[in-house]
PDB file of C-alpha atoms in Angstrom:
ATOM      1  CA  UNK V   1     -81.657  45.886 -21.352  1.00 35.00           C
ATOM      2  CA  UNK V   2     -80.469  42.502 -20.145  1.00 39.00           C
ATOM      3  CA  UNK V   3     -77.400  41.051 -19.855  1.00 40.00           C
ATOM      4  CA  UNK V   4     -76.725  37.072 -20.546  1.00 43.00           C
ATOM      5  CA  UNK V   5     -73.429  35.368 -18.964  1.00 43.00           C
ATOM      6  CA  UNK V   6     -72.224  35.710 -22.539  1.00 44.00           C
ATOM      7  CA  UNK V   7     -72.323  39.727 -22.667  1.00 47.00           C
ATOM      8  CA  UNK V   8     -74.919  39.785 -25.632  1.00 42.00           C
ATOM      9  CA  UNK V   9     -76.039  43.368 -24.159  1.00 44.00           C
ATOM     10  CA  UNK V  10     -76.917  45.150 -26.844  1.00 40.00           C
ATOM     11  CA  UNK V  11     -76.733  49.021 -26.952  1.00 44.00           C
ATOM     12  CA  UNK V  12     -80.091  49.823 -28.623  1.00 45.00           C
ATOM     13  CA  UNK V  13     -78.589  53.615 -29.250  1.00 48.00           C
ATOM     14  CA  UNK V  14     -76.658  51.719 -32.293  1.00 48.00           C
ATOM     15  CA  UNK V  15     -78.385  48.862 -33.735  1.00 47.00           C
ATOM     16  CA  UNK V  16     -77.072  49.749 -37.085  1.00 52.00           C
ATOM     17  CA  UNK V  17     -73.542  48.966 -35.915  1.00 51.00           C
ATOM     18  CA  UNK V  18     -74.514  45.931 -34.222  1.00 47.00           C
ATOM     19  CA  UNK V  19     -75.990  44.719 -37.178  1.00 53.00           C
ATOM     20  CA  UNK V  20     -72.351  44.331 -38.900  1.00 54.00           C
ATOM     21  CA  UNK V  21     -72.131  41.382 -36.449  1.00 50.00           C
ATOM     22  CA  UNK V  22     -73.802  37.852 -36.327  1.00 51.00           C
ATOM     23  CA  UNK V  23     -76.649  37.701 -33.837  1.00 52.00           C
ATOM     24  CA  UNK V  24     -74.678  35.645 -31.435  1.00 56.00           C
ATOM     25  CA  UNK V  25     -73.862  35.681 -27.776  1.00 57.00           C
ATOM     26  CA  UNK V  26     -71.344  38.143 -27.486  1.00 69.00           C
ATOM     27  CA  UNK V  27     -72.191  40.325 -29.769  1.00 81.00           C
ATOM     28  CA  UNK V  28     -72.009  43.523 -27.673  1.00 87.00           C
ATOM     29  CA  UNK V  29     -68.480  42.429 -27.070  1.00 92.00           C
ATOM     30  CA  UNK V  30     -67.234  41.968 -30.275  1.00 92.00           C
ATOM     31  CA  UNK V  31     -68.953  45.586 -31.118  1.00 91.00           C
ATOM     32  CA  UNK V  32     -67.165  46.909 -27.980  1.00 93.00           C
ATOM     33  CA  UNK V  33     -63.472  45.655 -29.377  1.00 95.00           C
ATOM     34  CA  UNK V  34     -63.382  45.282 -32.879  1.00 94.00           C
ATOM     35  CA  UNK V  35     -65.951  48.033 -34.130  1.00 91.00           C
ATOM     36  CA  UNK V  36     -64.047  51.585 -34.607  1.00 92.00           C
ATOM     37  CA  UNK V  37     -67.352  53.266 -33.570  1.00 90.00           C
ATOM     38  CA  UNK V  38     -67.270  52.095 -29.809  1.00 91.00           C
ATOM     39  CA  UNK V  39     -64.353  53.664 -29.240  1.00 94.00           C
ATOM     40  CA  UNK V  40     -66.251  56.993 -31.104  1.00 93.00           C
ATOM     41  CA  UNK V  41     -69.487  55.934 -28.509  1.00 93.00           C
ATOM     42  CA  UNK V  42     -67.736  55.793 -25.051  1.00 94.00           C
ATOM     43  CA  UNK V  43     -66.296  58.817 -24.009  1.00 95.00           C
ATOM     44  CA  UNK V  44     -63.631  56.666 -21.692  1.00 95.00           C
ATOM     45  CA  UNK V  45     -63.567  53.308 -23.757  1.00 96.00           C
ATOM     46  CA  UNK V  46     -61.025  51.719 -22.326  1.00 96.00           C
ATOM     47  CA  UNK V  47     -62.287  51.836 -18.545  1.00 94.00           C
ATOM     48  CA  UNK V  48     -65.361  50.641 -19.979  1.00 93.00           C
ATOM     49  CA  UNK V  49     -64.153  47.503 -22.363  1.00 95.00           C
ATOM     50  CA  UNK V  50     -61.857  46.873 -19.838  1.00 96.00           C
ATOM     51  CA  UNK V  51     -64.110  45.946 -17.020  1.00 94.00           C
ATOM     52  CA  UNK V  52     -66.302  44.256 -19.939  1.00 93.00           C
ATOM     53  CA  UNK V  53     -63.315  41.769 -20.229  1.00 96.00           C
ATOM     54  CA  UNK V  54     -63.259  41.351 -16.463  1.00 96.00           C
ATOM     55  CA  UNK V  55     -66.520  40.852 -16.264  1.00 92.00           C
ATOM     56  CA  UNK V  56     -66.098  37.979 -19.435  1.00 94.00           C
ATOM     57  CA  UNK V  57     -63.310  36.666 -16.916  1.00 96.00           C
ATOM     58  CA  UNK V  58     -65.680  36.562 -14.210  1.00 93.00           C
ATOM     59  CA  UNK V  59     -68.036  34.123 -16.013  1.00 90.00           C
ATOM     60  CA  UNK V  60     -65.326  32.179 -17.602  1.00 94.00           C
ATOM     61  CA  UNK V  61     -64.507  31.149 -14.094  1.00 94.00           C
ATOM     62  CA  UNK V  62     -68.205  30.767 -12.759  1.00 89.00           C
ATOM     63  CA  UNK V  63     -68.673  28.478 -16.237  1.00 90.00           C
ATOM     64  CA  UNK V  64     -65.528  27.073 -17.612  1.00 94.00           C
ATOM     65  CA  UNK V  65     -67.560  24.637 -19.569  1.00 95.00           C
ATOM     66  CA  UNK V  66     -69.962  26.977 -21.801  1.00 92.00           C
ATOM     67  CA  UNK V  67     -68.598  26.419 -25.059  1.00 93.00           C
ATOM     68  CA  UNK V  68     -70.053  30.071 -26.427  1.00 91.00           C
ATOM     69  CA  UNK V  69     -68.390  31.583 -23.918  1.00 92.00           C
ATOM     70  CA  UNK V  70     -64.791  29.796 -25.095  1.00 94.00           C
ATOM     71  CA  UNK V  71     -65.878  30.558 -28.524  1.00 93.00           C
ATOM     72  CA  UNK V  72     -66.516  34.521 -27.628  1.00 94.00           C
ATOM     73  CA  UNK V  73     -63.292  34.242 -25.791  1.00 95.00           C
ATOM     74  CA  UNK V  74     -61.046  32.558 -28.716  1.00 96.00           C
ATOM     75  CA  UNK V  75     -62.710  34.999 -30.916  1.00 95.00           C
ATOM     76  CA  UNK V  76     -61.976  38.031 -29.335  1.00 96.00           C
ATOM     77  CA  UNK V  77     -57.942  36.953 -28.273  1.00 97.00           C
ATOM     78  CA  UNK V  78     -57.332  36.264 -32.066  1.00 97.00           C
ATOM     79  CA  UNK V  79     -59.084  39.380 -33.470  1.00 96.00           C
ATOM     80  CA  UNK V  80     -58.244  41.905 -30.920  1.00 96.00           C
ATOM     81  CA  UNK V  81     -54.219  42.525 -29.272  1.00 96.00           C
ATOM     82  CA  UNK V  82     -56.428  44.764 -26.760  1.00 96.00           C
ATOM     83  CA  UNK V  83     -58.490  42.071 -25.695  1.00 97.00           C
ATOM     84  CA  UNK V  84     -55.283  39.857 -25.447  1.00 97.00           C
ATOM     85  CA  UNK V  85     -53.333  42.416 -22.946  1.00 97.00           C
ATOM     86  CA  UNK V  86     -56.747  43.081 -20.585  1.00 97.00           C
ATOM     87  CA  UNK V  87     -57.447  38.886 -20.436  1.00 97.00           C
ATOM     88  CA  UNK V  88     -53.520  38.107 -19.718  1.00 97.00           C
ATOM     89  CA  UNK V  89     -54.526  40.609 -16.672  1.00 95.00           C
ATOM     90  CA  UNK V  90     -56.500  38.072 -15.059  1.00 95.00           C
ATOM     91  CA  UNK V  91     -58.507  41.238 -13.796  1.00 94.00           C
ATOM     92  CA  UNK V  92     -61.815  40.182 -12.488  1.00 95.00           C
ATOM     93  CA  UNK V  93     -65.001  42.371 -12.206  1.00 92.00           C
ATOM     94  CA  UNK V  94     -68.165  42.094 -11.128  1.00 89.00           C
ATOM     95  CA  UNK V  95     -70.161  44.986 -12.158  1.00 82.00           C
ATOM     96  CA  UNK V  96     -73.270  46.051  -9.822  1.00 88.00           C
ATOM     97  CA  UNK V  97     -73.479  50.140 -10.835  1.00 93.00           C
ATOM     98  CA  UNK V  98     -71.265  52.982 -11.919  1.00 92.00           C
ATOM     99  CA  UNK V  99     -71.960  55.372 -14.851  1.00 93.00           C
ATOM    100  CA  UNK V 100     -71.103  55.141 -18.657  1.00 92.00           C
ATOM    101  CA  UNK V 101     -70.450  58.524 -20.633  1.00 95.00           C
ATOM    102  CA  UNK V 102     -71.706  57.919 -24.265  1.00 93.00           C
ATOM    103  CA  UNK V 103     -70.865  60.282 -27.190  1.00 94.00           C
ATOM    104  CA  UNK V 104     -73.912  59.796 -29.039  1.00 93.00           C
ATOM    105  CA  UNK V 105     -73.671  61.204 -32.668  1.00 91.00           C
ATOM    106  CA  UNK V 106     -76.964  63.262 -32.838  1.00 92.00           C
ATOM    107  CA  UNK V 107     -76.952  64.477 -29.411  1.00 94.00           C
ATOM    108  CA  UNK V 108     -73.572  64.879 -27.868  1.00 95.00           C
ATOM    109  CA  UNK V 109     -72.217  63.680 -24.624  1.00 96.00           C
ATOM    110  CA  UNK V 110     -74.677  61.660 -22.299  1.00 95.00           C
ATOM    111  CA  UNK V 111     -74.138  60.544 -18.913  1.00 96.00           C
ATOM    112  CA  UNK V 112     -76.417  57.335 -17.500  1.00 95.00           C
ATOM    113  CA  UNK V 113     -75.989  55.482 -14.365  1.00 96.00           C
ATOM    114  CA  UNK V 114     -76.711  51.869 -14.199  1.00 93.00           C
ATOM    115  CA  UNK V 115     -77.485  49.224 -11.986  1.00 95.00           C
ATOM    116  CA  UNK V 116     -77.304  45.215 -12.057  1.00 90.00           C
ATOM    117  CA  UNK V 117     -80.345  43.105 -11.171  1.00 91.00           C
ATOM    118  CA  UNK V 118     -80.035  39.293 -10.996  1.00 86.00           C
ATOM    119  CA  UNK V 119     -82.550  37.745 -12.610  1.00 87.00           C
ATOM    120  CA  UNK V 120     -83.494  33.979 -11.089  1.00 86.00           C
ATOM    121  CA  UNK V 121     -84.004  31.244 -12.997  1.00 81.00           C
ATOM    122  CA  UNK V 122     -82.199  28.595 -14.826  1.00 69.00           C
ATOM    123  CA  UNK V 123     -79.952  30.487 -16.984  1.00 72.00           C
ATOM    124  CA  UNK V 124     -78.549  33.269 -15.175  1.00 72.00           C
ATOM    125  CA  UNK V 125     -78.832  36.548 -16.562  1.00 80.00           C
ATOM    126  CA  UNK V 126     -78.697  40.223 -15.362  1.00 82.00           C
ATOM    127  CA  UNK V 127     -80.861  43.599 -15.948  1.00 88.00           C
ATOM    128  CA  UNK V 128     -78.829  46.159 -16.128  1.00 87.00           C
ATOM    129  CA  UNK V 129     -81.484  49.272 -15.795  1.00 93.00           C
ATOM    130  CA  UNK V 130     -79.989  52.683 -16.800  1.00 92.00           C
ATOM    131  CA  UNK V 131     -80.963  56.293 -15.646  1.00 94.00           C
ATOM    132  CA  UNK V 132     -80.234  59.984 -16.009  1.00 95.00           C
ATOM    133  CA  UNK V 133     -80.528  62.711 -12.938  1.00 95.00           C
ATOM    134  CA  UNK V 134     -84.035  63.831 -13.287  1.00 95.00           C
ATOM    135  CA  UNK V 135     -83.819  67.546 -15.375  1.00 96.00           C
ATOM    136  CA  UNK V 136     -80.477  67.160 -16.419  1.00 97.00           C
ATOM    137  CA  UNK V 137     -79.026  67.465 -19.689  1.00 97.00           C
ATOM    138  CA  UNK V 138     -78.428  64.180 -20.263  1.00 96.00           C
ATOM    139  CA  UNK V 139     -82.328  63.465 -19.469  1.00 96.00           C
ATOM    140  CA  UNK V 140     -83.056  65.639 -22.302  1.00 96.00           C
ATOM    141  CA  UNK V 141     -81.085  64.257 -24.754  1.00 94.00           C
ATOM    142  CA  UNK V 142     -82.341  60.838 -23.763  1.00 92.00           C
ATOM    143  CA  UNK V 143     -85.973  62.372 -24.447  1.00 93.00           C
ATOM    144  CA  UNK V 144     -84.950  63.510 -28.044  1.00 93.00           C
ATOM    145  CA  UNK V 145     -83.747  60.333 -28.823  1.00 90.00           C
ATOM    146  CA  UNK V 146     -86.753  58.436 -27.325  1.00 89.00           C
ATOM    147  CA  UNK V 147     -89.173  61.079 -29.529  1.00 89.00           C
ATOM    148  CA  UNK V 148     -87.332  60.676 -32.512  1.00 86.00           C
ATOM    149  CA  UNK V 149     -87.656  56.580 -32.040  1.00 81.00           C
ATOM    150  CA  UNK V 150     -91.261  56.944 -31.693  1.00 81.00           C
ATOM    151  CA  UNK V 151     -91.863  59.346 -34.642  1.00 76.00           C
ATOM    152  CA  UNK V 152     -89.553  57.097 -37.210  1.00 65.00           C
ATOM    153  CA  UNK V 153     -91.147  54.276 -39.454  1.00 67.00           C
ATOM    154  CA  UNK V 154     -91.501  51.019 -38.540  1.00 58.00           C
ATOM    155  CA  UNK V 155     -90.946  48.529 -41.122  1.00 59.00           C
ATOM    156  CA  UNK V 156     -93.054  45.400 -40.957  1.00 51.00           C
ATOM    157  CA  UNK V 157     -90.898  42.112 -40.900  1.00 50.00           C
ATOM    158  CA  UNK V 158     -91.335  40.949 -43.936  1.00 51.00           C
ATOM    159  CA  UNK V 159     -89.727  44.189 -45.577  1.00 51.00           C
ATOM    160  CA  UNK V 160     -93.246  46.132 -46.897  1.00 48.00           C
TER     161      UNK V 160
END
């Protein structure tokens, strides 16, 4: 999954959720404050919004000028009192790996580690790759997920 400066990540696990959101930069974001069901999908939300917002402070600082980024910013500090307290932190992060705990609603509690990769090029961007401990439980529920995305209808773009 990749990772723009503007934190349009998207969890794939919930695309239905997402899709209650423009397709903008920042959606992921915006999902991760103002949608009831992140707080549902992380089993420690606010560590993990938290250092979202530091990491949105990070980039603010490496591009003051990126008006999407203001926009995501303004956004988020009129829509969410949360957001407000963690920016007026001035906390920055820079995320390179760690583990998020996801309460997934078919399968329970999963546990993936992740890692950033810089991507080079002219817009910079990040690949955040995510893994499980081969065998474990969380593994498995990953696989159940993965087989029931394989085995569901696809429906063709223009809606037939």
């Amino acid at each position: 999954m990749a990772h723009s400066r503007r934190g349009s990540d998207t969890p794939r696990t919930w695309p239905d959720a997402l899709s209650r959101f423009p397709p903008l930069p920042g959606t992921y974001p915006r999902w991760a404050l103002l949608d009831e069901e992140a707080r549902q999908r992380y089993v420690d939300w606010e560590k993990v919004v938290s250092s979202m917002v530091g990491t949105l402070r990070l980039d603010a600082g490496r591009h003051p000028d990126d008006p999407l980024l203001a926009q995501l910013v303004g956004d988020l500090s009129v829509r969410s009192e949360q957001f407000r307290r963690w920016w007026a932190d001035h906390r920055v992060v820079e995320r390179r790996d760690g583990i998020k705990r996801l309460d997934h609603p078919l399968v329970g509690r999963i546990d993936v580690f992740y890692e950033a990769l810089e991507v080079t090029g002219e817009e910079a961007q990040t690949l955040f790759v995510y893994s499980t401990d081969p065998g474990s439980e969380s593994e498995s529920k990953l696989r159940v997920l993965a087989d029931r995305t394989r085995s569901a209808p696809v429906e063709s773009a223009s809606g037939h």
